[in-house]
Amino acid sequence: MLQENEHSTSAFPSISSDIQETPIRITWNVFGDLTETLFWPATNITEEKIVLFMIPGNPGAIDYYIPFLSTIYKEYQKRIEIIGVSHLGHTHGPHNNSLKRLWSLQDQIEHKIKCFDLIREKFLVQDGADGGGGGGDGGLPKFILCGHSMGAYICSRLLKARPNHGIDRTYFLFPTLQHIAKTPNGTMLTWLFYERPRNLLSTLIHSLRTLLGPTGFKTLIRFVTYQQEPHLSITADRLLHWHVVQNTLYMSDTEMKDIHELDEDFFRQHIQTCVFYFGKTDNWAPIEHYRDMVARFPDGKIHLCEIGMAHAFVLEHSEIMGRKMFQWIKESL
């Protein structure tokens, strides 16, 4: 479904639509940027409207998050609206019609702020609200942000830009919020994000795809990554293309350059509405970051995973993380 209006939200089906299967896949035109979007509409109506906006990590293909978000949707008995978007340039398809443009971390932040503004506009208009802020008071929707990895950092920038726009809770999953270049993975991989290495890697991937053909290429990716379906097809068919690899690595380069000190003043202001979830063996958001957050914000909701989830939880622990998210949302609202 391709939206024609430059910044309308009419592409989202109404609740009364004959919904046969979720999520609904939409190509959403966000002020000229075609945006791959997944939508789980609330079909069981309640007085309290809850809208969850999911921002992925890097690589930012929203399809990786389908089992996770579908679990939240089912646990909530389809009484929650969920919208998730891919990062610009991070998936191959007809929506990605600019094969030369590279989007930085700041570009992605600005894009997600625009997405949120349009989502908020849609649900305020739909509910006949007057557009004021207030986290659900007076019948306004309660907006929830959820960010994974780099998406968590983007959530923090979105909340900082829109502090009075009805954002009730923000969930930071395995968050990369400070000194990412100094983390174990940052130290080891930063060189790969420079222009010459990313050109070589993206060209190699393009050459392998051309030489091996679709079936051979997917077999190779399965052998290298050990991924199973549906993640294997997302990686092989949607992610590993020359221009997409260029964008994911370029965004990583800007992450290394832009993310340094924790924005402590911001988090201190919003700590009561934030929930953090760190991993014990996470090399992107190491346990030292968890300890630092606990030391700075002893009264914050800062959790450490006790079951060994990896940073990329969507590959093996989507349902477990989805049920945990549901419980957090249920308890907070």
GROMACS .gro file of C-alpha atoms in nm:
model
  333
    1MET     CA    1   0.000   0.000   0.000
    2LEU     CA    2   0.172   0.319  -0.114
    3GLN     CA    3   0.073   0.646   0.040
    4GLU     CA    4   0.044   0.930  -0.210
    5ASN     CA    5   0.004   1.234   0.016
    6GLU     CA    6   0.336   1.373   0.130
    7HIS     CA    7   0.269   1.374   0.502
    8SER     CA    8  -0.079   1.233   0.559
    9THR     CA    9  -0.145   0.926   0.772
   10SER     CA   10  -0.433   0.803   0.557
   11ALA     CA   11  -0.223   0.502   0.459
   12PHE     CA   12  -0.300   0.346   0.797
   13PRO     CA   13  -0.618   0.134   0.776
   14SER     CA   14  -0.895   0.228   1.013
   15ILE     CA   15  -0.999  -0.002   1.296
   16SER     CA   16  -1.319  -0.082   1.111
   17SER     CA   17  -1.124  -0.225   0.818
   18ASP     CA   18  -1.155  -0.597   0.752
   19ILE     CA   19  -0.825  -0.696   0.908
   20GLN     CA   20  -0.733  -1.048   0.802
   21GLU     CA   21  -0.370  -1.065   0.905
   22THR     CA   22  -0.122  -0.860   1.103
   23PRO     CA   23   0.108  -0.686   1.076
   24ILE     CA   24  -0.014  -0.477   0.786
   25ARG     CA   25   0.274  -0.372   0.562
   26ILE     CA   26   0.268  -0.011   0.447
   27THR     CA   27   0.498   0.211   0.245
   28TRP     CA   28   0.451   0.540   0.426
   29ASN     CA   29   0.551   0.871   0.269
   30VAL     CA   30   0.700   1.073   0.556
   31PHE     CA   31   0.759   1.421   0.418
   32GLY     CA   32   0.900   1.275   0.098
   33ASP     CA   33   1.089   0.981   0.251
   34LEU     CA   34   0.929   0.647   0.162
   35THR     CA   35   0.930   0.453   0.488
   36GLU     CA   36   0.886   0.079   0.531
   37THR     CA   37   0.624   0.047   0.803
   38LEU     CA   38   0.447  -0.232   0.991
   39PHE     CA   39   0.114  -0.168   1.162
   40TRP     CA   40  -0.075  -0.375   1.418
   41PRO     CA   41  -0.414  -0.199   1.459
   42ALA     CA   42  -0.613  -0.232   1.780
   43THR     CA   43  -0.921  -0.437   1.697
   44ASN     CA   44  -1.054  -0.479   2.052
   45ILE     CA   45  -1.159  -0.131   2.156
   46THR     CA   46  -1.112  -0.002   2.510
   47GLU     CA   47  -1.156   0.341   2.667
   48GLU     CA   48  -0.781   0.381   2.709
   49LYS     CA   49  -0.594   0.401   2.380
   50ILE     CA   50  -0.230   0.289   2.384
   51VAL     CA   51   0.001   0.351   2.088
   52LEU     CA   52   0.345   0.186   2.077
   53PHE     CA   53   0.609   0.322   1.838
   54MET     CA   54   0.900   0.082   1.778
   55ILE     CA   55   1.240   0.206   1.661
   56PRO     CA   56   1.486  -0.068   1.558
   57GLY     CA   57   1.860  -0.088   1.608
   58ASN     CA   58   2.122  -0.101   1.334
   59PRO     CA   59   2.068  -0.268   1.094
   60GLY     CA   60   1.724  -0.119   1.110
   61ALA     CA   61   1.500  -0.368   0.929
   62ILE     CA   62   1.168  -0.367   1.114
   63ASP     CA   63   1.087  -0.719   0.989
   64TYR     CA   64   1.331  -0.863   1.245
   65TYR     CA   65   1.094  -0.736   1.515
   66ILE     CA   66   0.773  -0.899   1.389
   67PRO     CA   67   0.774  -1.191   1.640
   68PHE     CA   68   0.859  -0.953   1.927
   69LEU     CA   69   0.589  -0.699   1.844
   70SER     CA   70   0.335  -0.967   1.755
   71THR     CA   71   0.386  -1.118   2.101
   72ILE     CA   72   0.308  -0.786   2.267
   73TYR     CA   73   0.003  -0.746   2.043
   74LYS     CA   74  -0.133  -1.093   2.123
   75GLU     CA   75  -0.060  -1.067   2.496
   76TYR     CA   76  -0.248  -0.737   2.499
   77GLN     CA   77  -0.539  -0.914   2.325
   78LYS     CA   78  -0.511  -0.677   2.027
   79ARG     CA   79  -0.605  -0.379   2.244
   80ILE     CA   80  -0.289  -0.184   2.155
   81GLU     CA   81  -0.187   0.002   1.840
   82ILE     CA   82   0.168  -0.083   1.732
   83ILE     CA   83   0.365   0.095   1.460
   84GLY     CA   84   0.721   0.008   1.367
   85VAL     CA   85   0.937   0.161   1.095
   86SER     CA   86   1.263   0.062   0.928
   87HIS     CA   87   1.549   0.307   0.912
   88LEU     CA   88   1.584   0.492   0.584
   89GLY     CA   89   1.804   0.301   0.341
   90HIS     CA   90   1.826  -0.011   0.561
   91THR     CA   91   1.613  -0.250   0.357
   92HIS     CA   92   1.600  -0.340  -0.010
   93GLY     CA   93   1.272  -0.290  -0.193
   94PRO     CA   94   1.063  -0.051  -0.401
   95HIS     CA   95   1.045   0.195  -0.112
   96ASN     CA   96   1.424   0.235  -0.125
   97ASN     CA   97   1.443   0.432  -0.448
   98SER     CA   98   1.759   0.629  -0.372
   99LEU     CA   99   2.048   0.391  -0.418
  100LYS     CA  100   2.320   0.654  -0.370
  101ARG     CA  101   2.206   0.854  -0.068
  102LEU     CA  102   2.352   0.776   0.273
  103TRP     CA  103   2.161   0.860   0.591
  104SER     CA  104   2.350   0.952   0.908
  105LEU     CA  105   2.245   0.890   1.267
  106GLN     CA  106   2.116   1.248   1.284
  107ASP     CA  107   1.915   1.196   0.964
  108GLN     CA  108   1.753   0.889   1.119
  109ILE     CA  109   1.674   1.078   1.439
  110GLU     CA  110   1.504   1.358   1.246
  111HIS     CA  111   1.311   1.101   1.042
  112LYS     CA  112   1.178   0.927   1.357
  113ILE     CA  113   1.071   1.260   1.507
  114LYS     CA  114   0.871   1.327   1.189
  115CYS     CA  115   0.722   0.978   1.208
  116PHE     CA  116   0.615   1.034   1.568
  117ASP     CA  117   0.463   1.372   1.489
  118LEU     CA  118   0.248   1.215   1.217
  119ILE     CA  119   0.151   0.918   1.435
  120ARG     CA  120   0.049   1.153   1.711
  121GLU     CA  121  -0.146   1.369   1.468
  122LYS     CA  122  -0.328   1.064   1.334
  123PHE     CA  123  -0.447   0.939   1.672
  124LEU     CA  124  -0.528   1.281   1.815
  125VAL     CA  125  -0.743   1.362   1.511
  126GLN     CA  126  -0.896   1.014   1.514
  127ASP     CA  127  -0.997   1.056   1.878
  128GLY     CA  128  -1.118   1.413   1.831
  129ALA     CA  129  -0.857   1.548   2.072
  130ASP     CA  130  -0.738   1.907   2.065
  131GLY     CA  131  -0.369   1.826   2.027
  132GLY     CA  132  -0.252   1.906   2.379
  133GLY     CA  133   0.003   1.695   2.560
  134GLY     CA  134  -0.059   1.496   2.869
  135GLY     CA  135   0.008   1.124   2.860
  136GLY     CA  136  -0.352   1.015   2.819
  137ASP     CA  137  -0.527   1.270   3.042
  138GLY     CA  138  -0.867   1.379   2.920
  139GLY     CA  139  -0.900   1.082   2.687
  140LEU     CA  140  -0.581   1.147   2.490
  141PRO     CA  141  -0.387   0.842   2.368
  142LYS     CA  142  -0.091   0.722   2.571
  143PHE     CA  143   0.214   0.701   2.350
  144ILE     CA  144   0.490   0.451   2.427
  145LEU     CA  145   0.835   0.452   2.271
  146CYS     CA  146   1.044   0.138   2.247
  147GLY     CA  147   1.397   0.140   2.111
  148HIS     CA  148   1.646  -0.141   2.070
  149SER     CA  149   2.020  -0.079   2.072
  150MET     CA  150   2.078   0.232   1.861
  151GLY     CA  151   1.702   0.273   1.841
  152ALA     CA  152   1.710   0.336   2.217
  153TYR     CA  153   1.943   0.631   2.163
  154ILE     CA  154   1.708   0.761   1.893
  155CYS     CA  155   1.418   0.728   2.137
  156SER     CA  156   1.604   0.945   2.385
  157ARG     CA  157   1.653   1.216   2.123
  158LEU     CA  158   1.288   1.192   2.019
  159LEU     CA  159   1.171   1.228   2.379
  160LYS     CA  160   1.407   1.521   2.430
  161ALA     CA  161   1.263   1.691   2.120
  162ARG     CA  162   0.901   1.615   2.217
  163PRO     CA  163   0.889   1.621   2.600
  164ASN     CA  164   0.527   1.739   2.627
  165HIS     CA  165   0.361   1.533   2.356
  166GLY     CA  166   0.191   1.261   2.555
  167ILE     CA  167   0.480   1.011   2.569
  168ASP     CA  168   0.388   0.808   2.875
  169ARG     CA  169   0.675   0.554   2.885
  170THR     CA  170   1.000   0.487   2.700
  171TYR     CA  171   1.163   0.143   2.696
  172PHE     CA  172   1.536   0.114   2.625
  173LEU     CA  173   1.631  -0.242   2.530
  174PHE     CA  174   2.004  -0.324   2.528
  175PRO     CA  175   2.062   0.051   2.484
  176THR     CA  176   2.369   0.213   2.330
  177LEU     CA  177   2.350   0.547   2.510
  178GLN     CA  178   2.711   0.648   2.568
  179HIS     CA  179   3.068   0.606   2.442
  180ILE     CA  180   2.976   0.347   2.183
  181ALA     CA  181   3.319   0.365   2.015
  182LYS     CA  182   3.481   0.261   2.345
  183THR     CA  183   3.268  -0.051   2.391
  184PRO     CA  184   3.427  -0.389   2.311
  185ASN     CA  185   3.251  -0.411   1.975
  186GLY     CA  186   3.310  -0.044   1.900
  187THR     CA  187   3.682  -0.081   1.963
  188MET     CA  188   3.702  -0.390   1.744
  189LEU     CA  189   3.479  -0.280   1.454
  190THR     CA  190   3.515   0.097   1.415
  191TRP     CA  191   3.766   0.056   1.131
  192LEU     CA  192   3.505  -0.136   0.929
  193PHE     CA  193   3.277   0.168   0.916
  194TYR     CA  194   3.527   0.393   0.738
  195GLU     CA  195   3.461   0.471   0.373
  196ARG     CA  196   3.718   0.241   0.212
  197PRO     CA  197   3.636  -0.074   0.417
  198ARG     CA  198   3.262  -0.028   0.378
  199ASN     CA  199   3.304   0.015   0.001
  200LEU     CA  200   3.506  -0.307  -0.015
  201LEU     CA  201   3.261  -0.502   0.199
  202SER     CA  202   2.951  -0.385   0.014
  203THR     CA  203   3.118  -0.461  -0.321
  204LEU     CA  204   3.214  -0.810  -0.200
  205ILE     CA  205   2.857  -0.880  -0.093
  206HIS     CA  206   2.726  -0.755  -0.428
  207SER     CA  207   2.972  -0.978  -0.613
  208LEU     CA  208   2.880  -1.286  -0.411
  209ARG     CA  209   2.509  -1.223  -0.467
  210THR     CA  210   2.568  -1.192  -0.842
  211LEU     CA  211   2.794  -1.498  -0.870
  212LEU     CA  212   2.599  -1.737  -0.650
  213GLY     CA  213   2.243  -1.640  -0.739
  214PRO     CA  214   1.960  -1.613  -0.484
  215THR     CA  215   1.963  -1.976  -0.365
  216GLY     CA  216   2.341  -2.007  -0.340
  217PHE     CA  217   2.372  -1.672  -0.169
  218LYS     CA  218   2.111  -1.763   0.093
  219THR     CA  219   2.287  -2.094   0.155
  220LEU     CA  220   2.611  -1.908   0.213
  221ILE     CA  221   2.446  -1.667   0.457
  222ARG     CA  222   2.293  -1.960   0.648
  223PHE     CA  223   2.637  -2.121   0.675
  224VAL     CA  224   2.807  -1.801   0.792
  225THR     CA  225   2.541  -1.670   1.032
  226TYR     CA  226   2.362  -1.989   1.144
  227GLN     CA  227   2.037  -1.800   1.103
  228GLN     CA  228   1.709  -1.982   1.047
  229GLU     CA  229   1.386  -1.859   0.893
  230PRO     CA  230   1.234  -1.607   0.899
  231HIS     CA  231   1.549  -1.414   0.990
  232LEU     CA  232   1.756  -1.578   0.719
  233SER     CA  233   1.535  -1.443   0.441
  234ILE     CA  234   1.533  -1.096   0.595
  235THR     CA  235   1.913  -1.094   0.606
  236ALA     CA  236   1.970  -1.246   0.262
  237ASP     CA  237   1.686  -1.085   0.068
  238ARG     CA  238   1.629  -0.748   0.238
  239LEU     CA  239   1.953  -0.651   0.411
  240LEU     CA  240   2.256  -0.778   0.218
  241HIS     CA  241   2.247  -0.552  -0.087
  242TRP     CA  242   2.520  -0.307  -0.185
  243HIS     CA  243   2.330   0.014  -0.104
  244VAL     CA  244   2.180  -0.123   0.217
  245VAL     CA  245   2.517  -0.239   0.352
  246GLN     CA  246   2.657   0.104   0.265
  247ASN     CA  247   2.384   0.271   0.469
  248THR     CA  248   2.409   0.047   0.774
  249LEU     CA  249   2.787   0.090   0.790
  250TYR     CA  250   2.771   0.464   0.726
  251MET     CA  251   2.517   0.506   1.004
  252SER     CA  252   2.748   0.304   1.230
  253ASP     CA  253   3.033   0.539   1.144
  254THR     CA  254   2.828   0.840   1.249
  255GLU     CA  255   2.723   0.661   1.569
  256MET     CA  256   3.087   0.615   1.665
  257LYS     CA  257   3.151   0.985   1.604
  258ASP     CA  258   2.838   1.129   1.763
  259ILE     CA  259   2.768   0.930   2.081
  260HIS     CA  260   2.998   1.017   2.369
  261GLU     CA  261   2.893   1.131   2.716
  262LEU     CA  262   2.561   1.015   2.859
  263ASP     CA  263   2.303   1.294   2.856
  264GLU     CA  264   2.264   1.275   3.232
  265ASP     CA  265   2.053   1.588   3.272
  266PHE     CA  266   1.802   1.459   3.019
  267PHE     CA  267   1.769   1.118   3.183
  268ARG     CA  268   1.745   1.268   3.530
  269GLN     CA  269   1.451   1.473   3.411
  270HIS     CA  270   1.270   1.173   3.260
  271ILE     CA  271   1.395   0.883   3.472
  272GLN     CA  272   1.054   0.807   3.624
  273THR     CA  273   0.905   0.733   3.282
  274CYS     CA  274   1.198   0.528   3.147
  275VAL     CA  275   1.272   0.156   3.171
  276PHE     CA  276   1.616   0.018   3.083
  277TYR     CA  277   1.714  -0.342   3.008
  278PHE     CA  278   2.081  -0.440   2.981
  279GLY     CA  279   2.253  -0.771   2.905
  280LYS     CA  280   2.530  -0.932   3.108
  281THR     CA  281   2.745  -1.021   2.807
  282ASP     CA  282   2.652  -0.738   2.570
  283ASN     CA  283   2.953  -0.599   2.384
  284TRP     CA  284   2.761  -0.300   2.248
  285ALA     CA  285   2.599  -0.195   2.577
  286PRO     CA  286   2.832  -0.361   2.828
  287ILE     CA  287   2.756  -0.436   3.189
  288GLU     CA  288   2.970  -0.137   3.289
  289HIS     CA  289   2.703   0.084   3.130
  290TYR     CA  290   2.438  -0.087   3.342
  291ARG     CA  291   2.641  -0.027   3.658
  292ASP     CA  292   2.699   0.335   3.559
  293MET     CA  293   2.325   0.392   3.508
  294VAL     CA  294   2.241   0.233   3.844
  295ALA     CA  295   2.500   0.449   4.016
  296ARG     CA  296   2.368   0.767   3.855
  297PHE     CA  297   1.999   0.682   3.896
  298PRO     CA  298   1.956   0.449   4.197
  299ASP     CA  299   1.578   0.493   4.191
  300GLY     CA  300   1.547   0.423   3.818
  301LYS     CA  301   1.387   0.117   3.661
  302ILE     CA  302   1.717  -0.028   3.537
  303HIS     CA  303   1.716  -0.404   3.487
  304LEU     CA  304   1.987  -0.658   3.408
  305CYS     CA  305   1.895  -0.964   3.204
  306GLU     CA  306   1.938  -1.282   3.409
  307ILE     CA  307   1.866  -1.537   3.135
  308GLY     CA  308   2.152  -1.472   2.896
  309MET     CA  309   1.975  -1.285   2.616
  310ALA     CA  310   2.207  -1.160   2.344
  311HIS     CA  311   2.218  -0.799   2.227
  312ALA     CA  312   2.034  -0.907   1.910
  313PHE     CA  313   1.748  -1.056   2.113
  314VAL     CA  314   1.520  -1.059   1.807
  315LEU     CA  315   1.708  -1.357   1.663
  316GLU     CA  316   1.634  -1.600   1.947
  317HIS     CA  317   1.437  -1.442   2.231
  318SER     CA  318   1.161  -1.236   2.065
  319GLU     CA  319   0.872  -1.405   2.245
  320ILE     CA  320   1.038  -1.391   2.587
  321MET     CA  321   1.122  -1.023   2.543
  322GLY     CA  322   0.773  -0.954   2.408
  323ARG     CA  323   0.607  -1.105   2.715
  324LYS     CA  324   0.840  -0.908   2.941
  325MET     CA  325   0.752  -0.586   2.758
  326PHE     CA  326   0.382  -0.664   2.792
  327GLN     CA  327   0.418  -0.707   3.168
  328TRP     CA  328   0.606  -0.377   3.199
  329ILE     CA  329   0.342  -0.192   2.997
  330LYS     CA  330   0.057  -0.354   3.190
  331GLU     CA  331   0.213  -0.267   3.527
  332SER     CA  332   0.290   0.093   3.431
  333LEU     CA  333  -0.047   0.177   3.278
   0.00000   0.00000   0.00000
